[in-house]
């Protein structure tokens, strides 16, 4: 399976990776593991869907935000693998943070937007563990932030 062919079939164009907004690296590599720092739903330089799910953000908008976060994760991963995503052996874990109201409990549905996209891109090696939790706010007022761990 060629990951770039899957991206093409899904009509996904990888953006230029987003720079860190504070004192951290966008990814680190240790042995055969790549740790991708939290990615926001940034597209064309703008944070999309700002606010809280359950207040001014719908679940569909949050799912779209999670998918954009995943595309940004893949862009960082592409850099980390020297532009060879076919080096990836497995997506090990996703960490999904959803900025939401205290009564919103569908964080797993938002997380599925990310998980489904990773599996669609990577096939069986995209199947991963994850958590999907709610919080009151995220950087730059994003409604979703996702970090990831991959084996190479």
mmCIF file with all atom_site columns, C-alpha atoms in Angstrom:
data_model
loop_
_atom_site.group_PDB
_atom_site.id
_atom_site.type_symbol
_atom_site.label_atom_id
_atom_site.label_alt_id
_atom_site.label_comp_id
_atom_site.label_asym_id
_atom_site.label_entity_id
_atom_site.label_seq_id
_atom_site.pdbx_PDB_ins_code
_atom_site.Cartn_x
_atom_site.Cartn_y
_atom_site.Cartn_z
_atom_site.occupancy
_atom_site.B_iso_or_equiv
_atom_site.pdbx_formal_charge
_atom_site.auth_seq_id
_atom_site.auth_comp_id
_atom_site.auth_asym_id
_atom_site.auth_atom_id
_atom_site.pdbx_PDB_model_num
ATOM 1   C CA . UNK A 1 1   ? 0.000   0.000  0.000  1.00 0.00 ? 1   UNK A CA 1
ATOM 2   C CA . UNK A 1 2   ? 1.377   3.387  -0.973 1.00 0.00 ? 2   UNK A CA 1
ATOM 3   C CA . UNK A 1 3   ? 0.447   6.109  1.497  1.00 0.00 ? 3   UNK A CA 1
ATOM 4   C CA . UNK A 1 4   ? 0.844   8.890  -1.075 1.00 0.00 ? 4   UNK A CA 1
ATOM 5   C CA . UNK A 1 5   ? -1.539  7.086  -3.436 1.00 0.00 ? 5   UNK A CA 1
ATOM 6   C CA . UNK A 1 6   ? -4.067  6.852  -0.589 1.00 0.00 ? 6   UNK A CA 1
ATOM 7   C CA . UNK A 1 7   ? -3.709  10.583 0.072  1.00 0.00 ? 7   UNK A CA 1
ATOM 8   C CA . UNK A 1 8   ? -4.248  11.286 -3.625 1.00 0.00 ? 8   UNK A CA 1
ATOM 9   C CA . UNK A 1 9   ? -7.326  9.030  -3.749 1.00 0.00 ? 9   UNK A CA 1
ATOM 10  C CA . UNK A 1 10  ? -8.732  10.814 -0.685 1.00 0.00 ? 10  UNK A CA 1
ATOM 11  C CA . UNK A 1 11  ? -8.013  14.180 -2.365 1.00 0.00 ? 11  UNK A CA 1
ATOM 12  C CA . UNK A 1 12  ? -5.751  15.235 0.506  1.00 0.00 ? 12  UNK A CA 1
ATOM 13  C CA . UNK A 1 13  ? -2.937  17.641 -0.267 1.00 0.00 ? 13  UNK A CA 1
ATOM 14  C CA . UNK A 1 14  ? -0.476  17.893 2.588  1.00 0.00 ? 14  UNK A CA 1
ATOM 15  C CA . UNK A 1 15  ? 0.079   21.476 3.707  1.00 0.00 ? 15  UNK A CA 1
ATOM 16  C CA . UNK A 1 16  ? 3.385   22.968 4.733  1.00 0.00 ? 16  UNK A CA 1
ATOM 17  C CA . UNK A 1 17  ? 3.839   21.844 8.352  1.00 0.00 ? 17  UNK A CA 1
ATOM 18  C CA . UNK A 1 18  ? 2.749   24.422 10.906 1.00 0.00 ? 18  UNK A CA 1
ATOM 19  C CA . UNK A 1 19  ? 5.557   25.924 12.990 1.00 0.00 ? 19  UNK A CA 1
ATOM 20  C CA . UNK A 1 20  ? 5.534   25.597 16.771 1.00 0.00 ? 20  UNK A CA 1
ATOM 21  C CA . UNK A 1 21  ? 3.843   28.485 18.563 1.00 0.00 ? 21  UNK A CA 1
ATOM 22  C CA . UNK A 1 22  ? 5.942   28.193 21.749 1.00 0.00 ? 22  UNK A CA 1
ATOM 23  C CA . UNK A 1 23  ? 9.126   26.604 23.120 1.00 0.00 ? 23  UNK A CA 1
ATOM 24  C CA . UNK A 1 24  ? 8.729   23.043 21.820 1.00 0.00 ? 24  UNK A CA 1
ATOM 25  C CA . UNK A 1 25  ? 9.500   20.983 18.740 1.00 0.00 ? 25  UNK A CA 1
ATOM 26  C CA . UNK A 1 26  ? 6.783   19.986 16.263 1.00 0.00 ? 26  UNK A CA 1
ATOM 27  C CA . UNK A 1 27  ? 8.024   16.397 16.543 1.00 0.00 ? 27  UNK A CA 1
ATOM 28  C CA . UNK A 1 28  ? 10.768  14.346 18.132 1.00 0.00 ? 28  UNK A CA 1
ATOM 29  C CA . UNK A 1 29  ? 12.216  11.023 17.082 1.00 0.00 ? 29  UNK A CA 1
ATOM 30  C CA . UNK A 1 30  ? 13.572  8.486  19.553 1.00 0.00 ? 30  UNK A CA 1
ATOM 31  C CA . UNK A 1 31  ? 14.770  5.162  18.238 1.00 0.00 ? 31  UNK A CA 1
ATOM 32  C CA . UNK A 1 32  ? 11.950  3.976  15.949 1.00 0.00 ? 32  UNK A CA 1
ATOM 33  C CA . UNK A 1 33  ? 9.220   6.188  17.369 1.00 0.00 ? 33  UNK A CA 1
ATOM 34  C CA . UNK A 1 34  ? 8.012   9.605  16.197 1.00 0.00 ? 34  UNK A CA 1
ATOM 35  C CA . UNK A 1 35  ? 6.152   11.794 18.666 1.00 0.00 ? 35  UNK A CA 1
ATOM 36  C CA . UNK A 1 36  ? 4.082   14.498 16.964 1.00 0.00 ? 36  UNK A CA 1
ATOM 37  C CA . UNK A 1 37  ? 3.259   17.519 19.139 1.00 0.00 ? 37  UNK A CA 1
ATOM 38  C CA . UNK A 1 38  ? -0.340  18.646 19.412 1.00 0.00 ? 38  UNK A CA 1
ATOM 39  C CA . UNK A 1 39  ? -1.705  19.925 16.116 1.00 0.00 ? 39  UNK A CA 1
ATOM 40  C CA . UNK A 1 40  ? -4.528  22.416 15.806 1.00 0.00 ? 40  UNK A CA 1
ATOM 41  C CA . UNK A 1 41  ? -7.104  22.728 13.003 1.00 0.00 ? 41  UNK A CA 1
ATOM 42  C CA . UNK A 1 42  ? -4.997  25.281 11.139 1.00 0.00 ? 42  UNK A CA 1
ATOM 43  C CA . UNK A 1 43  ? -5.683  25.656 7.436  1.00 0.00 ? 43  UNK A CA 1
ATOM 44  C CA . UNK A 1 44  ? -4.083  28.320 5.248  1.00 0.00 ? 44  UNK A CA 1
ATOM 45  C CA . UNK A 1 45  ? -2.742  30.008 8.370  1.00 0.00 ? 45  UNK A CA 1
ATOM 46  C CA . UNK A 1 46  ? -6.099  30.294 10.134 1.00 0.00 ? 46  UNK A CA 1
ATOM 47  C CA . UNK A 1 47  ? -7.443  28.345 13.108 1.00 0.00 ? 47  UNK A CA 1
ATOM 48  C CA . UNK A 1 48  ? -10.797 26.978 11.951 1.00 0.00 ? 48  UNK A CA 1
ATOM 49  C CA . UNK A 1 49  ? -13.774 26.385 14.233 1.00 0.00 ? 49  UNK A CA 1
ATOM 50  C CA . UNK A 1 50  ? -12.742 28.437 17.237 1.00 0.00 ? 50  UNK A CA 1
ATOM 51  C CA . UNK A 1 51  ? -14.670 28.053 20.469 1.00 0.00 ? 51  UNK A CA 1
ATOM 52  C CA . UNK A 1 52  ? -16.322 25.269 22.421 1.00 0.00 ? 52  UNK A CA 1
ATOM 53  C CA . UNK A 1 53  ? -18.230 22.268 21.140 1.00 0.00 ? 53  UNK A CA 1
ATOM 54  C CA . UNK A 1 54  ? -21.721 22.436 22.594 1.00 0.00 ? 54  UNK A CA 1
ATOM 55  C CA . UNK A 1 55  ? -21.654 26.219 22.703 1.00 0.00 ? 55  UNK A CA 1
ATOM 56  C CA . UNK A 1 56  ? -20.784 27.775 19.325 1.00 0.00 ? 56  UNK A CA 1
ATOM 57  C CA . UNK A 1 57  ? -19.243 24.734 17.580 1.00 0.00 ? 57  UNK A CA 1
ATOM 58  C CA . UNK A 1 58  ? -21.360 21.840 16.252 1.00 0.00 ? 58  UNK A CA 1
ATOM 59  C CA . UNK A 1 59  ? -20.234 18.236 16.456 1.00 0.00 ? 59  UNK A CA 1
ATOM 60  C CA . UNK A 1 60  ? -19.864 18.168 12.650 1.00 0.00 ? 60  UNK A CA 1
ATOM 61  C CA . UNK A 1 61  ? -17.583 21.207 12.800 1.00 0.00 ? 61  UNK A CA 1
ATOM 62  C CA . UNK A 1 62  ? -15.557 19.535 15.560 1.00 0.00 ? 62  UNK A CA 1
ATOM 63  C CA . UNK A 1 63  ? -15.210 16.366 13.470 1.00 0.00 ? 63  UNK A CA 1
ATOM 64  C CA . UNK A 1 64  ? -13.981 18.479 10.550 1.00 0.00 ? 64  UNK A CA 1
ATOM 65  C CA . UNK A 1 65  ? -11.532 20.201 12.913 1.00 0.00 ? 65  UNK A CA 1
ATOM 66  C CA . UNK A 1 66  ? -10.251 16.786 14.048 1.00 0.00 ? 66  UNK A CA 1
ATOM 67  C CA . UNK A 1 67  ? -9.695  15.788 10.422 1.00 0.00 ? 67  UNK A CA 1
ATOM 68  C CA . UNK A 1 68  ? -7.741  18.993 9.747  1.00 0.00 ? 68  UNK A CA 1
ATOM 69  C CA . UNK A 1 69  ? -5.638  18.287 12.848 1.00 0.00 ? 69  UNK A CA 1
ATOM 70  C CA . UNK A 1 70  ? -4.887  14.832 11.402 1.00 0.00 ? 70  UNK A CA 1
ATOM 71  C CA . UNK A 1 71  ? -3.853  16.273 8.061  1.00 0.00 ? 71  UNK A CA 1
ATOM 72  C CA . UNK A 1 72  ? -1.469  18.566 9.958  1.00 0.00 ? 72  UNK A CA 1
ATOM 73  C CA . UNK A 1 73  ? -0.174  15.544 11.889 1.00 0.00 ? 73  UNK A CA 1
ATOM 74  C CA . UNK A 1 74  ? 0.516   13.751 8.591  1.00 0.00 ? 74  UNK A CA 1
ATOM 75  C CA . UNK A 1 75  ? 2.312   16.860 7.280  1.00 0.00 ? 75  UNK A CA 1
ATOM 76  C CA . UNK A 1 76  ? 4.585   16.820 10.358 1.00 0.00 ? 76  UNK A CA 1
ATOM 77  C CA . UNK A 1 77  ? 5.056   13.064 9.976  1.00 0.00 ? 77  UNK A CA 1
ATOM 78  C CA . UNK A 1 78  ? 6.014   13.562 6.337  1.00 0.00 ? 78  UNK A CA 1
ATOM 79  C CA . UNK A 1 79  ? 8.790   15.944 7.458  1.00 0.00 ? 79  UNK A CA 1
ATOM 80  C CA . UNK A 1 80  ? 9.892   13.581 10.226 1.00 0.00 ? 80  UNK A CA 1
ATOM 81  C CA . UNK A 1 81  ? 10.237  10.688 7.754  1.00 0.00 ? 81  UNK A CA 1
ATOM 82  C CA . UNK A 1 82  ? 12.205  12.785 5.233  1.00 0.00 ? 82  UNK A CA 1
ATOM 83  C CA . UNK A 1 83  ? 9.142   12.857 2.974  1.00 0.00 ? 83  UNK A CA 1
ATOM 84  C CA . UNK A 1 84  ? 8.701   9.075  2.962  1.00 0.00 ? 84  UNK A CA 1
ATOM 85  C CA . UNK A 1 85  ? 5.461   8.196  4.737  1.00 0.00 ? 85  UNK A CA 1
ATOM 86  C CA . UNK A 1 86  ? 5.878   4.625  3.529  1.00 0.00 ? 86  UNK A CA 1
ATOM 87  C CA . UNK A 1 87  ? 8.473   4.244  6.331  1.00 0.00 ? 87  UNK A CA 1
ATOM 88  C CA . UNK A 1 88  ? 5.612   4.292  8.837  1.00 0.00 ? 88  UNK A CA 1
ATOM 89  C CA . UNK A 1 89  ? 5.088   0.881  10.426 1.00 0.00 ? 89  UNK A CA 1
ATOM 90  C CA . UNK A 1 90  ? 2.154   1.789  12.670 1.00 0.00 ? 90  UNK A CA 1
ATOM 91  C CA . UNK A 1 91  ? 0.110   4.575  14.172 1.00 0.00 ? 91  UNK A CA 1
ATOM 92  C CA . UNK A 1 92  ? 0.454   3.734  17.848 1.00 0.00 ? 92  UNK A CA 1
ATOM 93  C CA . UNK A 1 93  ? -1.706  6.321  19.579 1.00 0.00 ? 93  UNK A CA 1
ATOM 94  C CA . UNK A 1 94  ? -3.738  9.501  19.144 1.00 0.00 ? 94  UNK A CA 1
ATOM 95  C CA . UNK A 1 95  ? -4.428  11.929 21.970 1.00 0.00 ? 95  UNK A CA 1
ATOM 96  C CA . UNK A 1 96  ? -7.533  13.992 21.241 1.00 0.00 ? 96  UNK A CA 1
ATOM 97  C CA . UNK A 1 97  ? -8.492  17.067 23.243 1.00 0.00 ? 97  UNK A CA 1
ATOM 98  C CA . UNK A 1 98  ? -11.896 18.644 22.637 1.00 0.00 ? 98  UNK A CA 1
ATOM 99  C CA . UNK A 1 99  ? -12.687 22.115 23.980 1.00 0.00 ? 99  UNK A CA 1
ATOM 100 C CA . UNK A 1 100 ? -16.296 21.779 25.050 1.00 0.00 ? 100 UNK A CA 1
ATOM 101 C CA . UNK A 1 101 ? -19.000 22.718 27.494 1.00 0.00 ? 101 UNK A CA 1
ATOM 102 C CA . UNK A 1 102 ? -19.261 20.742 30.725 1.00 0.00 ? 102 UNK A CA 1
ATOM 103 C CA . UNK A 1 103 ? -22.383 18.900 29.534 1.00 0.00 ? 103 UNK A CA 1
ATOM 104 C CA . UNK A 1 104 ? -20.908 17.779 26.180 1.00 0.00 ? 104 UNK A CA 1
ATOM 105 C CA . UNK A 1 105 ? -20.136 14.044 26.303 1.00 0.00 ? 105 UNK A CA 1
ATOM 106 C CA . UNK A 1 106 ? -19.608 13.056 22.654 1.00 0.00 ? 106 UNK A CA 1
ATOM 107 C CA . UNK A 1 107 ? -15.815 13.460 22.630 1.00 0.00 ? 107 UNK A CA 1
ATOM 108 C CA . UNK A 1 108 ? -15.484 9.914  21.199 1.00 0.00 ? 108 UNK A CA 1
ATOM 109 C CA . UNK A 1 109 ? -17.532 10.951 18.136 1.00 0.00 ? 109 UNK A CA 1
ATOM 110 C CA . UNK A 1 110 ? -15.153 13.863 17.548 1.00 0.00 ? 110 UNK A CA 1
ATOM 111 C CA . UNK A 1 111 ? -12.249 11.452 18.007 1.00 0.00 ? 111 UNK A CA 1
ATOM 112 C CA . UNK A 1 112 ? -13.712 9.125  15.388 1.00 0.00 ? 112 UNK A CA 1
ATOM 113 C CA . UNK A 1 113 ? -13.246 11.871 12.808 1.00 0.00 ? 113 UNK A CA 1
ATOM 114 C CA . UNK A 1 114 ? -9.513  11.646 13.442 1.00 0.00 ? 114 UNK A CA 1
ATOM 115 C CA . UNK A 1 115 ? -9.312  7.876  13.863 1.00 0.00 ? 115 UNK A CA 1
ATOM 116 C CA . UNK A 1 116 ? -11.312 7.131  10.728 1.00 0.00 ? 116 UNK A CA 1
ATOM 117 C CA . UNK A 1 117 ? -9.094  9.404  8.640  1.00 0.00 ? 117 UNK A CA 1
ATOM 118 C CA . UNK A 1 118 ? -5.877  7.829  9.955  1.00 0.00 ? 118 UNK A CA 1
ATOM 119 C CA . UNK A 1 119 ? -7.201  4.345  9.134  1.00 0.00 ? 119 UNK A CA 1
ATOM 120 C CA . UNK A 1 120 ? -8.357  5.498  5.681  1.00 0.00 ? 120 UNK A CA 1
ATOM 121 C CA . UNK A 1 121 ? -4.881  6.851  4.956  1.00 0.00 ? 121 UNK A CA 1
ATOM 122 C CA . UNK A 1 122 ? -2.763  4.076  6.483  1.00 0.00 ? 122 UNK A CA 1
ATOM 123 C CA . UNK A 1 123 ? -5.032  1.021  6.316  1.00 0.00 ? 123 UNK A CA 1
ATOM 124 C CA . UNK A 1 124 ? -4.477  -1.639 8.982  1.00 0.00 ? 124 UNK A CA 1
ATOM 125 C CA . UNK A 1 125 ? -1.262  -0.009 10.213 1.00 0.00 ? 125 UNK A CA 1
ATOM 126 C CA . UNK A 1 126 ? -3.363  3.049  10.996 1.00 0.00 ? 126 UNK A CA 1
ATOM 127 C CA . UNK A 1 127 ? -5.355  1.209  13.691 1.00 0.00 ? 127 UNK A CA 1
ATOM 128 C CA . UNK A 1 128 ? -4.307  2.713  17.002 1.00 0.00 ? 128 UNK A CA 1
ATOM 129 C CA . UNK A 1 129 ? -5.086  3.257  20.652 1.00 0.00 ? 129 UNK A CA 1
ATOM 130 C CA . UNK A 1 130 ? -6.333  6.678  21.696 1.00 0.00 ? 130 UNK A CA 1
ATOM 131 C CA . UNK A 1 131 ? -7.986  8.873  24.218 1.00 0.00 ? 131 UNK A CA 1
ATOM 132 C CA . UNK A 1 132 ? -10.568 11.563 23.522 1.00 0.00 ? 132 UNK A CA 1
ATOM 133 C CA . UNK A 1 133 ? -11.213 13.936 26.406 1.00 0.00 ? 133 UNK A CA 1
ATOM 134 C CA . UNK A 1 134 ? -12.970 17.213 27.000 1.00 0.00 ? 134 UNK A CA 1
ATOM 135 C CA . UNK A 1 135 ? -11.397 20.386 28.348 1.00 0.00 ? 135 UNK A CA 1
ATOM 136 C CA . UNK A 1 136 ? -12.543 23.969 28.785 1.00 0.00 ? 136 UNK A CA 1
ATOM 137 C CA . UNK A 1 137 ? -10.158 25.634 26.332 1.00 0.00 ? 137 UNK A CA 1
ATOM 138 C CA . UNK A 1 138 ? -7.254  25.010 23.968 1.00 0.00 ? 138 UNK A CA 1
ATOM 139 C CA . UNK A 1 139 ? -4.494  27.188 22.486 1.00 0.00 ? 139 UNK A CA 1
ATOM 140 C CA . UNK A 1 140 ? -5.609  29.871 20.016 1.00 0.00 ? 140 UNK A CA 1
ATOM 141 C CA . UNK A 1 141 ? -9.231  29.090 20.958 1.00 0.00 ? 141 UNK A CA 1
ATOM 142 C CA . UNK A 1 142 ? -9.143  25.907 18.831 1.00 0.00 ? 142 UNK A CA 1
ATOM 143 C CA . UNK A 1 143 ? -11.957 23.435 19.453 1.00 0.00 ? 143 UNK A CA 1
ATOM 144 C CA . UNK A 1 144 ? -9.715  20.377 18.909 1.00 0.00 ? 144 UNK A CA 1
ATOM 145 C CA . UNK A 1 145 ? -6.034  19.549 19.406 1.00 0.00 ? 145 UNK A CA 1
ATOM 146 C CA . UNK A 1 146 ? -4.490  16.172 18.590 1.00 0.00 ? 146 UNK A CA 1
ATOM 147 C CA . UNK A 1 147 ? -1.074  14.672 19.229 1.00 0.00 ? 147 UNK A CA 1
ATOM 148 C CA . UNK A 1 148 ? 0.158   11.362 17.840 1.00 0.00 ? 148 UNK A CA 1
ATOM 149 C CA . UNK A 1 149 ? 2.754   8.626  18.179 1.00 0.00 ? 149 UNK A CA 1
ATOM 150 C CA . UNK A 1 150 ? 3.966   6.595  15.177 1.00 0.00 ? 150 UNK A CA 1
ATOM 151 C CA . UNK A 1 151 ? 6.397   3.701  14.789 1.00 0.00 ? 151 UNK A CA 1
ATOM 152 C CA . UNK A 1 152 ? 8.861   3.721  11.893 1.00 0.00 ? 152 UNK A CA 1
#
